[in-house]
PDB file of C-alpha atoms in Angstrom:
ATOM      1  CA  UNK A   1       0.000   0.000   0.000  1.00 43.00           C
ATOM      2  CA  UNK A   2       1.571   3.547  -1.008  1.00 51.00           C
ATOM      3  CA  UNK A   3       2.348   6.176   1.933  1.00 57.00           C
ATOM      4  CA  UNK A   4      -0.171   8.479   0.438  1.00 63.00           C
ATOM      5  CA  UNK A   5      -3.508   5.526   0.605  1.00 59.00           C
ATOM      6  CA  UNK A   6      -2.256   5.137   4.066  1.00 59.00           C
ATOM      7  CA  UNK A   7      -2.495   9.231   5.255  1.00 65.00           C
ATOM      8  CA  UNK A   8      -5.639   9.050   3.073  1.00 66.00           C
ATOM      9  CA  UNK A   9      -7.029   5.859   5.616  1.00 63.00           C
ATOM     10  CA  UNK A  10      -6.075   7.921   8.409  1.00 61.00           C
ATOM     11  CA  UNK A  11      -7.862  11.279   7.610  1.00 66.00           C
ATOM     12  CA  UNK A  12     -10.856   9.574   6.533  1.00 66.00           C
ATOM     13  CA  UNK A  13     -10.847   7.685   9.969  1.00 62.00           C
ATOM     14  CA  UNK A  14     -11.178  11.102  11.610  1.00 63.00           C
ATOM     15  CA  UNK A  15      -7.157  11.447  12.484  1.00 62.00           C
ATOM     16  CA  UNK A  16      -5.577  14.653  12.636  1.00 65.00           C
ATOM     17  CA  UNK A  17      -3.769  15.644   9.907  1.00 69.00           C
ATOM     18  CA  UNK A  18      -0.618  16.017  12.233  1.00 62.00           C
ATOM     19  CA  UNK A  19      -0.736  12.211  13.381  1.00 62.00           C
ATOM     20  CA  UNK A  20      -1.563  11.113   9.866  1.00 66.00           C
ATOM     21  CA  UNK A  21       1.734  12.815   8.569  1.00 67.00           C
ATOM     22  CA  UNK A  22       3.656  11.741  11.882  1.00 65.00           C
ATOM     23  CA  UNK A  23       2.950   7.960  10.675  1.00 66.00           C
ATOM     24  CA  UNK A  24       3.352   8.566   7.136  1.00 65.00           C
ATOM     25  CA  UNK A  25       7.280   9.761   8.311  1.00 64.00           C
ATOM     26  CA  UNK A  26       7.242   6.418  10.399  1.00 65.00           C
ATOM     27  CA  UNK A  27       6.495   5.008   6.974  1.00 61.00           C
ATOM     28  CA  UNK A  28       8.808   5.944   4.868  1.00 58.00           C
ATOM     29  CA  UNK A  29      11.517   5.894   7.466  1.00 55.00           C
ATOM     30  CA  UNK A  30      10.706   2.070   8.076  1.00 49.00           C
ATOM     31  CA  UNK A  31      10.526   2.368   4.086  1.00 41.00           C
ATOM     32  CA  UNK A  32       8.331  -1.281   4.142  1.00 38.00           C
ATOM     33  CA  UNK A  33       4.395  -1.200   2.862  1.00 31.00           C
ATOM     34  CA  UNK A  34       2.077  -0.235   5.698  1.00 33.00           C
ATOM     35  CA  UNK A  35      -1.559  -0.936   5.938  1.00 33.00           C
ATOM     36  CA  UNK A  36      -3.681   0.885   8.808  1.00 35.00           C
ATOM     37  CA  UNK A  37      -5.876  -1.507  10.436  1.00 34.00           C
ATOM     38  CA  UNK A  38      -7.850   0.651  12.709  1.00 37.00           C
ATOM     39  CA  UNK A  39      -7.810   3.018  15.750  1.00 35.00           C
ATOM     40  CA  UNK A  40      -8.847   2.634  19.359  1.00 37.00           C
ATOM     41  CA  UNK A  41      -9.095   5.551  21.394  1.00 36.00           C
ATOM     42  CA  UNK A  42      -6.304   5.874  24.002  1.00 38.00           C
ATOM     43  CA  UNK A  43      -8.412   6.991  26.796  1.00 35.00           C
ATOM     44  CA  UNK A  44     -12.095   7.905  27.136  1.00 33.00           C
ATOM     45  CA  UNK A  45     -11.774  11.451  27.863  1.00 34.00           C
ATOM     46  CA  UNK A  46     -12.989  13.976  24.881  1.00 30.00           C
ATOM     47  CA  UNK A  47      -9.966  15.936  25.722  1.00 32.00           C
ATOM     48  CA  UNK A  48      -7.287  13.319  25.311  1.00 34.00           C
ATOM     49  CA  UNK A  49      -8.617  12.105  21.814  1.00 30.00           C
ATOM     50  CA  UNK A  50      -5.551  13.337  19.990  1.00 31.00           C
ATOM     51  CA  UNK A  51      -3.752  10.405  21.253  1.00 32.00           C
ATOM     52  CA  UNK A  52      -4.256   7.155  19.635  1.00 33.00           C
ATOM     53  CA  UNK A  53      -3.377   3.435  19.212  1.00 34.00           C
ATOM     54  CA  UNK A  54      -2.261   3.113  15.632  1.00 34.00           C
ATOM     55  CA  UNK A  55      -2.170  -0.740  14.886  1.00 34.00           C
ATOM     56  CA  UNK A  56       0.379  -0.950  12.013  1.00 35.00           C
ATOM     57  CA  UNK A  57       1.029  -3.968   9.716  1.00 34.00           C
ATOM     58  CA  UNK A  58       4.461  -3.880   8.063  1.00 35.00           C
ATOM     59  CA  UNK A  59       5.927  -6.039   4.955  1.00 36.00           C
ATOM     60  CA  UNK A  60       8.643  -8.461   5.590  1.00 41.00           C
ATOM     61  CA  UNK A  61      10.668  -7.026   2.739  1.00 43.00           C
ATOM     62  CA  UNK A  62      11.945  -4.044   1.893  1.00 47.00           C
ATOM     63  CA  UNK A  63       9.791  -2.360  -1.268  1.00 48.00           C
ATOM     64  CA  UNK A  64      12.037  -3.058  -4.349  1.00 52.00           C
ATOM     65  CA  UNK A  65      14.276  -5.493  -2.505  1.00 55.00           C
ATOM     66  CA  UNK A  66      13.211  -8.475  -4.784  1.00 62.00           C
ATOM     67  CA  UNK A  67      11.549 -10.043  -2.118  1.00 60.00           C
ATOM     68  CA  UNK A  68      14.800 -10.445  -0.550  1.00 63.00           C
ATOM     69  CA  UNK A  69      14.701  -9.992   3.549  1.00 64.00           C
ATOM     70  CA  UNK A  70      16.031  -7.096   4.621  1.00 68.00           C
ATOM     71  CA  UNK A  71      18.714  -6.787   8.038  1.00 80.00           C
ATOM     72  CA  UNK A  72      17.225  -5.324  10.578  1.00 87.00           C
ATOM     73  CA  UNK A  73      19.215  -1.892  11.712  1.00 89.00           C
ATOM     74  CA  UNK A  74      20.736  -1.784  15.292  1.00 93.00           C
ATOM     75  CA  UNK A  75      19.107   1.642  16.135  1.00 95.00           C
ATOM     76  CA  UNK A  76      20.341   3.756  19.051  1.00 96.00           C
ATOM     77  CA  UNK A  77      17.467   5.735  20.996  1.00 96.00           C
ATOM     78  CA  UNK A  78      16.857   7.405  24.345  1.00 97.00           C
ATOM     79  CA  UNK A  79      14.033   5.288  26.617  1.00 97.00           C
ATOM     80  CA  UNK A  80      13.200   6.387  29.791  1.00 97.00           C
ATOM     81  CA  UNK A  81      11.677   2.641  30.882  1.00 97.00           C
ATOM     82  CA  UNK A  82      10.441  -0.676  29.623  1.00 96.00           C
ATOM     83  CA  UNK A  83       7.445  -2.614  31.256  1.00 95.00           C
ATOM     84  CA  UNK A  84       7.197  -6.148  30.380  1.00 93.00           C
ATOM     85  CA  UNK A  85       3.284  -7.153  31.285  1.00 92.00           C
ATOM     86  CA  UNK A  86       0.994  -4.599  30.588  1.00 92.00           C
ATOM     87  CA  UNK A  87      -2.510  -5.328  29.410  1.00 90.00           C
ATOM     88  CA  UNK A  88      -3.802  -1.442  29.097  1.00 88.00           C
ATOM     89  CA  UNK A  89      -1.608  -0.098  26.159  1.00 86.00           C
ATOM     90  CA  UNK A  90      -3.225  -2.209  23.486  1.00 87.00           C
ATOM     91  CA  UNK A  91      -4.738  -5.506  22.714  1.00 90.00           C
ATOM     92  CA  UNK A  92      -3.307  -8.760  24.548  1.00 91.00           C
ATOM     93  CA  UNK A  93      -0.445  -8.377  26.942  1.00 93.00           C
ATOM     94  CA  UNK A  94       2.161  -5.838  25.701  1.00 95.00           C
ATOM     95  CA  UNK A  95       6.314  -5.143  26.041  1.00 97.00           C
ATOM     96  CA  UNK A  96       5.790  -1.574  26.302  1.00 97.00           C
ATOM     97  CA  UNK A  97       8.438   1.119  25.490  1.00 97.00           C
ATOM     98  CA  UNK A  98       8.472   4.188  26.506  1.00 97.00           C
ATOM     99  CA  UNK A  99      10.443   6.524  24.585  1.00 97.00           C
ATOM    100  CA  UNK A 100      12.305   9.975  25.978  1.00 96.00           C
ATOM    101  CA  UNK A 101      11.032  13.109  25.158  1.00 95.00           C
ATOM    102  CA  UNK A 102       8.223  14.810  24.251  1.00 93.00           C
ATOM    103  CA  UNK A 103       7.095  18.606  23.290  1.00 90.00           C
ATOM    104  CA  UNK A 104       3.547  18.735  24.013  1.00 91.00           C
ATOM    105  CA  UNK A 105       3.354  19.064  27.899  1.00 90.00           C
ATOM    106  CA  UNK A 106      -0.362  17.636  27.541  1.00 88.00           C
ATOM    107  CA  UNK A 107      -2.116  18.372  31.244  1.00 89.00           C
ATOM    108  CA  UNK A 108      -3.358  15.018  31.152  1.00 88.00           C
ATOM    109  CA  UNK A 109      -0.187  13.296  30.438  1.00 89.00           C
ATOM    110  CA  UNK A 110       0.501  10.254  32.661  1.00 89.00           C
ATOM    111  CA  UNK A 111       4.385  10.548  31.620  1.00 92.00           C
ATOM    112  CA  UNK A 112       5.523  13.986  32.582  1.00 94.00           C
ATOM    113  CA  UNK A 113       9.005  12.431  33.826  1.00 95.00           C
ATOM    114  CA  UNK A 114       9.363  11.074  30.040  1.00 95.00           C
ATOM    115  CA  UNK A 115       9.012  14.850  28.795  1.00 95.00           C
ATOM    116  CA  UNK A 116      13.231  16.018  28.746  1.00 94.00           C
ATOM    117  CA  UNK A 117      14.967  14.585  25.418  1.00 92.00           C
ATOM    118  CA  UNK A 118      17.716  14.361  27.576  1.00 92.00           C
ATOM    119  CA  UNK A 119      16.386  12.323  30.550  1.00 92.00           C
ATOM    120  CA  UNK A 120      16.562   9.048  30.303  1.00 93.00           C
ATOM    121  CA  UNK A 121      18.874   6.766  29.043  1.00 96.00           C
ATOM    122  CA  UNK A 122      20.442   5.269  25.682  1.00 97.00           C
ATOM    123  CA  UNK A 123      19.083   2.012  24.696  1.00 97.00           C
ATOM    124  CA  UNK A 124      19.679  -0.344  21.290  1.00 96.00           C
ATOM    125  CA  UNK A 125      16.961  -1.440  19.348  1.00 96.00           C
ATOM    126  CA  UNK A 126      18.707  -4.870  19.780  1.00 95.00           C
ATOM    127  CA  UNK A 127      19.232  -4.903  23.120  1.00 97.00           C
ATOM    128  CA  UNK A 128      15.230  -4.409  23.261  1.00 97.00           C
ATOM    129  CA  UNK A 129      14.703  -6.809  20.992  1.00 96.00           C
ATOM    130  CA  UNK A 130      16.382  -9.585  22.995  1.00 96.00           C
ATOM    131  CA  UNK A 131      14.328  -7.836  26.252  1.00 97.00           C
ATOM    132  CA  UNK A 132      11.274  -9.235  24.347  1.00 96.00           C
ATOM    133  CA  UNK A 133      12.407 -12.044  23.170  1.00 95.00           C
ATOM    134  CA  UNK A 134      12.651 -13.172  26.894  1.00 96.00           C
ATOM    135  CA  UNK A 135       8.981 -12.508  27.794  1.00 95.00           C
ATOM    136  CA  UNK A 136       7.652 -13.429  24.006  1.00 93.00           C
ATOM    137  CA  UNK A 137       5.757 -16.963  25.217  1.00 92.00           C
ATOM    138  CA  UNK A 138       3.938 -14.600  27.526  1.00 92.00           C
ATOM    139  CA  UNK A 139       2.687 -11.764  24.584  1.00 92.00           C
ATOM    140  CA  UNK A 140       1.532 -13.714  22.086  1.00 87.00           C
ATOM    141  CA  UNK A 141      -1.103 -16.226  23.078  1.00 86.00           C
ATOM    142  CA  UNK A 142      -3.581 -13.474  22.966  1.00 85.00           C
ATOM    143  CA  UNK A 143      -2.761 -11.213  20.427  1.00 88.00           C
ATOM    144  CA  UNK A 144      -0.098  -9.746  22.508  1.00 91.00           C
ATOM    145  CA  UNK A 145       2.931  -8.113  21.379  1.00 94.00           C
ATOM    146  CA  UNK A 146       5.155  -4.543  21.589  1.00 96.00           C
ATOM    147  CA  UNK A 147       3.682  -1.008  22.638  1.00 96.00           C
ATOM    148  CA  UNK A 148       6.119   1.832  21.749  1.00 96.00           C
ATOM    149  CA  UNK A 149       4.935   4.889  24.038  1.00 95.00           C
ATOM    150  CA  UNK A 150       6.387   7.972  25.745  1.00 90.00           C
ATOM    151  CA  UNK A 151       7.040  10.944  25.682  1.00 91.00           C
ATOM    152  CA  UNK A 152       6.375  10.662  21.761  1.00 94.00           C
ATOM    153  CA  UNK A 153       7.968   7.542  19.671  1.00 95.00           C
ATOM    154  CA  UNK A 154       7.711   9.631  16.565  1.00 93.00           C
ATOM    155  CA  UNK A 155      10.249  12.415  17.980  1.00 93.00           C
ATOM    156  CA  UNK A 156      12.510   9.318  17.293  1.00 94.00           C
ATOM    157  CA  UNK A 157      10.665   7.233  14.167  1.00 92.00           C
ATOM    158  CA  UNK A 158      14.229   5.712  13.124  1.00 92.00           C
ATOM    159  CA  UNK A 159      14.496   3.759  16.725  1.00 95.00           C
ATOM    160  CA  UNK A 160      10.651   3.243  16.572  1.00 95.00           C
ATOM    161  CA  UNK A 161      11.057   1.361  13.275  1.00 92.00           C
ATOM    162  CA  UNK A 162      13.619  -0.782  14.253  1.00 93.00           C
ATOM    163  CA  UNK A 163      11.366  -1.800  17.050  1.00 95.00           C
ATOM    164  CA  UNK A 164       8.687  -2.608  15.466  1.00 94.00           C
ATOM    165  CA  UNK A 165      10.788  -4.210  12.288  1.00 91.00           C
ATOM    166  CA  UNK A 166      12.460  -6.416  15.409  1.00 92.00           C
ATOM    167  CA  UNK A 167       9.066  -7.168  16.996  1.00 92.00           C
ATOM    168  CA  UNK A 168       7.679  -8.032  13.677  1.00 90.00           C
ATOM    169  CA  UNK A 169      10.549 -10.672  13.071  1.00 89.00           C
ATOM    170  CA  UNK A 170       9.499 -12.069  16.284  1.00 90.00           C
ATOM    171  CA  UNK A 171       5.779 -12.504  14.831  1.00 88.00           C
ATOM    172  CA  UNK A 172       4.577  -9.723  17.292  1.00 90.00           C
ATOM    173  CA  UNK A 173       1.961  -7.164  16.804  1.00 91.00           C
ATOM    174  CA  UNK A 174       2.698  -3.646  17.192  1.00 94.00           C
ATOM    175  CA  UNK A 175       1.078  -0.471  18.546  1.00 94.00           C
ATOM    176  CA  UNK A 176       2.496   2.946  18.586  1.00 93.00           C
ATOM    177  CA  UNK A 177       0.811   5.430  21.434  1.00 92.00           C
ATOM    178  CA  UNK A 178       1.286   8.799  19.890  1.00 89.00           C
ATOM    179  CA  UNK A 179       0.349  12.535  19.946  1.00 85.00           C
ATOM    180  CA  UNK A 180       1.335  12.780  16.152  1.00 82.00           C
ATOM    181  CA  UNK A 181       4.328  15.081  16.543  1.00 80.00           C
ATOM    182  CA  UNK A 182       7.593  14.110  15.296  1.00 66.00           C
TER     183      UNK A 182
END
């Protein structure tokens, strides 16, 4: 599916345009075909709509690789926590990562420590990767798999992608908590 049927999906799915184009750049930096499947709301509060789960199916290949898998980059990227077993950021139980920094100082943000881009600490996509290979028996029985929250994954989309390209190689499912900026 093109970048440009997938901003389209969003938009007509009643997404800002600011989180369509923040997962269009998620796109094309992961540079693989993407195909929206759907929103759920983040939270129930009118107010807090902005944010959403964006459930994001990604190609094995590379487009105009032949077909031919593609290595998956060891990304470097500031976290400011993992949490193995959570069953609120998305369907089944979820790894969740939450990514450091963010710029929009929300009032209802339940991660104001996760706010500084220089908080934190440096983590490797890889080194994540093997985190949830560990606790991967647990994730996907149910439809389980890796949550990539903040602060705001899409301030860093490079170290996002190579999340969910890792989680992906691990047959996960992804979800990617977001305000859209990035």
């Amino acid at each position: 599916m093109m970048i440009s049927a997938v901003k389209d999906i969003f938009l007509s799915n009643g997404a800002s345009p600011l989180l369509a184009a923040g997962v269009c750049q998620l796109a094309r930096t992961f540079r693989c075909a993407v195909a929206a499947r759907g929103f759920k709301a983040a939270c129930s509060q009118p107010t807090e709509l902005q944010r959403r789960y964006v459930h994001l199916a990604y190609a094995d290949t590379i487009e105009g690789s032949g077909g031919n898998p593609v290595p998956i980059p060891e990304v470097v990227g500031r976290i400011h926590s993992t949490e193995s077993f959570s069953a609120v950021d998305g369907p089944g139980i979820r790894f969740i990562v939450f990514t450091q920094g963010c710029g929009m100082r929300c009032k209802f943000c339940s991660n104001p420590d996760t706010w500084s881009s220089s908080g934190g600490e440096e983590a490797s996509s890889k080194d994540i990767a093997a985190q949830i290979r560990s606790v991967a028996p647990y994730l996907r029985p149910g439809g389980g798999g890796v949550t990539c929250s903040g602060g705001e994954p899409l301030l860093q989309p490079e170290f996002t992608a190579a999340i969910f390209q890792e989680a992906h190689a691990q047959g996960m499912t992804t979800c990617l908590d977001t305000t859209g900026q990035g």
